[in-house]
PDB file of C-alpha atoms in Angstrom:
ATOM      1  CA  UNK E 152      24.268  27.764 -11.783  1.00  0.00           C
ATOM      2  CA  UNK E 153      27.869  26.618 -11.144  1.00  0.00           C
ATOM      3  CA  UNK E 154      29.868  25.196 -14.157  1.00  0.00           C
ATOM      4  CA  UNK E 155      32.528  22.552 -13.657  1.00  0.00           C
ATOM      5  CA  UNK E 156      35.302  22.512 -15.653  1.00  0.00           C
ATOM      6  CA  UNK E 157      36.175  18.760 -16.767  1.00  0.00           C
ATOM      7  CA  UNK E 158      39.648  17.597 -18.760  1.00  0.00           C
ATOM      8  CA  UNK E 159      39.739  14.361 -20.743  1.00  0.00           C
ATOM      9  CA  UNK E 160      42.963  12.490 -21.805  1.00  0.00           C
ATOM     10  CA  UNK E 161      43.503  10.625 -24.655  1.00  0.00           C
ATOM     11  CA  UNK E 162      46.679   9.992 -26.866  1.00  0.00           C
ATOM     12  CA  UNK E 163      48.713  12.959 -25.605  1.00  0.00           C
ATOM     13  CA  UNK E 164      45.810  14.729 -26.748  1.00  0.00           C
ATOM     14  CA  UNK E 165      43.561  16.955 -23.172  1.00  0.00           C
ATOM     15  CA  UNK E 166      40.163  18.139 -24.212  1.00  0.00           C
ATOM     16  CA  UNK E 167      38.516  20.271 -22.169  1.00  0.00           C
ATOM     17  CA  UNK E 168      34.739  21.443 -21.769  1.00  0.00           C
ATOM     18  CA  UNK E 169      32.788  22.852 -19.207  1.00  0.00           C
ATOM     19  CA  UNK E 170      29.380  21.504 -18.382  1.00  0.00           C
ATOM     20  CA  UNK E 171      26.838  22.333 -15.505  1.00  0.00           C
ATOM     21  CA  UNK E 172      26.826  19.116 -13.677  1.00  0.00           C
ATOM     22  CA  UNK E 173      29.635  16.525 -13.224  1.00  0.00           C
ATOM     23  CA  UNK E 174      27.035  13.287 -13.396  1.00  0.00           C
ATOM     24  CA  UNK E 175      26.101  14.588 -16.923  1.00  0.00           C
ATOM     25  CA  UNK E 176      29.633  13.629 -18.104  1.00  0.00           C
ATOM     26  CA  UNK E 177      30.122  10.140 -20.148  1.00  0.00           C
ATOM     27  CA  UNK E 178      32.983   7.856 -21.830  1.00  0.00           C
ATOM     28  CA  UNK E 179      30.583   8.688 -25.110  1.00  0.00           C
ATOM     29  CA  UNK E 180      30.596  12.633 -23.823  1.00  0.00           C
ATOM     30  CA  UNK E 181      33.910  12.619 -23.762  1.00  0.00           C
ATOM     31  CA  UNK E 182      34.431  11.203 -27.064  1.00  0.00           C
ATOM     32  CA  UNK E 183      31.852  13.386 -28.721  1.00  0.00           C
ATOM     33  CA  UNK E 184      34.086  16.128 -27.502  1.00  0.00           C
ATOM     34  CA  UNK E 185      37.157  14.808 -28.272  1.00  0.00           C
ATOM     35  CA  UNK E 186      36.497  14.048 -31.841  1.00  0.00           C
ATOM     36  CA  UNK E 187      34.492  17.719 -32.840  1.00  0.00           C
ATOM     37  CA  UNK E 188      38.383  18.572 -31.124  1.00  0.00           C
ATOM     38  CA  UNK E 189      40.168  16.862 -33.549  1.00  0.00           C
ATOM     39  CA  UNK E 190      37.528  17.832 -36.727  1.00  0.00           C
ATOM     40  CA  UNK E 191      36.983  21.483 -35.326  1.00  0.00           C
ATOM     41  CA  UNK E 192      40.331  22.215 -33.638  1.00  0.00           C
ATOM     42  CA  UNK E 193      39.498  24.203 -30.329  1.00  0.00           C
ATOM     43  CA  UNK E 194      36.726  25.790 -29.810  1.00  0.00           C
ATOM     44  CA  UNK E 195      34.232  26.592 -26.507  1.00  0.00           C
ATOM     45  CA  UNK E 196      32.583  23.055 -27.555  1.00  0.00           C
ATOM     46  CA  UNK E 197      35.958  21.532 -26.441  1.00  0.00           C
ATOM     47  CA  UNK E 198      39.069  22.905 -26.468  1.00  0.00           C
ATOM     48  CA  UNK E 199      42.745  22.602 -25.166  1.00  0.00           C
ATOM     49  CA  UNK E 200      44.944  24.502 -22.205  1.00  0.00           C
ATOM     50  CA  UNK E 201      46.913  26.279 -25.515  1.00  0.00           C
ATOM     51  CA  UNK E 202      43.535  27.843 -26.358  1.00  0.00           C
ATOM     52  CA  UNK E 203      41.187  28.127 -23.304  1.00  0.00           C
ATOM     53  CA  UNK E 204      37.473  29.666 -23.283  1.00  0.00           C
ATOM     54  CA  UNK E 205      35.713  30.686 -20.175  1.00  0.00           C
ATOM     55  CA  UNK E 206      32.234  29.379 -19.298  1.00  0.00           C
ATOM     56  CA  UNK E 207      30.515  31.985 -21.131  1.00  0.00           C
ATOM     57  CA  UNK E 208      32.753  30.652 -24.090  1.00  0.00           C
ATOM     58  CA  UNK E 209      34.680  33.759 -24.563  1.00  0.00           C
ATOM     59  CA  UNK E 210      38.798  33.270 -25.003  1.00  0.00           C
ATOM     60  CA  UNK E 211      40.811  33.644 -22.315  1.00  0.00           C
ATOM     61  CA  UNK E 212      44.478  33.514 -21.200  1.00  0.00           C
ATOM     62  CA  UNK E 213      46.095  31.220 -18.330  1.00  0.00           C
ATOM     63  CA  UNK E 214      48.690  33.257 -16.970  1.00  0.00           C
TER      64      UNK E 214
END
């Protein structure tokens, strides 16, 4: 199945996540993921462009 990668914005803060369909994604999603962000610091759950995952949730580099 395809995974979509999705970004949210919020005070200078971008989390990002991947998720399987794009209608699954909510204003309460997106703070769920945001704040385990801020608590966790990044992680495959939600993470940042400084330290990215794949959708398997193994690190990887953008080059």
């Amino acid at each position: 199945m395809k995974k979509v990668f999705l970004y949210f914005y919020l005070n200078i803060s971008i989390v990002v996540w991947w998720t399987e369909k794009v209608k699954d994604v909510s204003w309460e999603e997106a703070f769920k993921r945001y704040n385990y962000y801020i608590q966790h610091g990044p992680t495959s759950f939600a993470f940042d462009f400084k330290h990215t995952f794949d959708e398997k949730g193994e690190r990887f580099l953008i080059k």
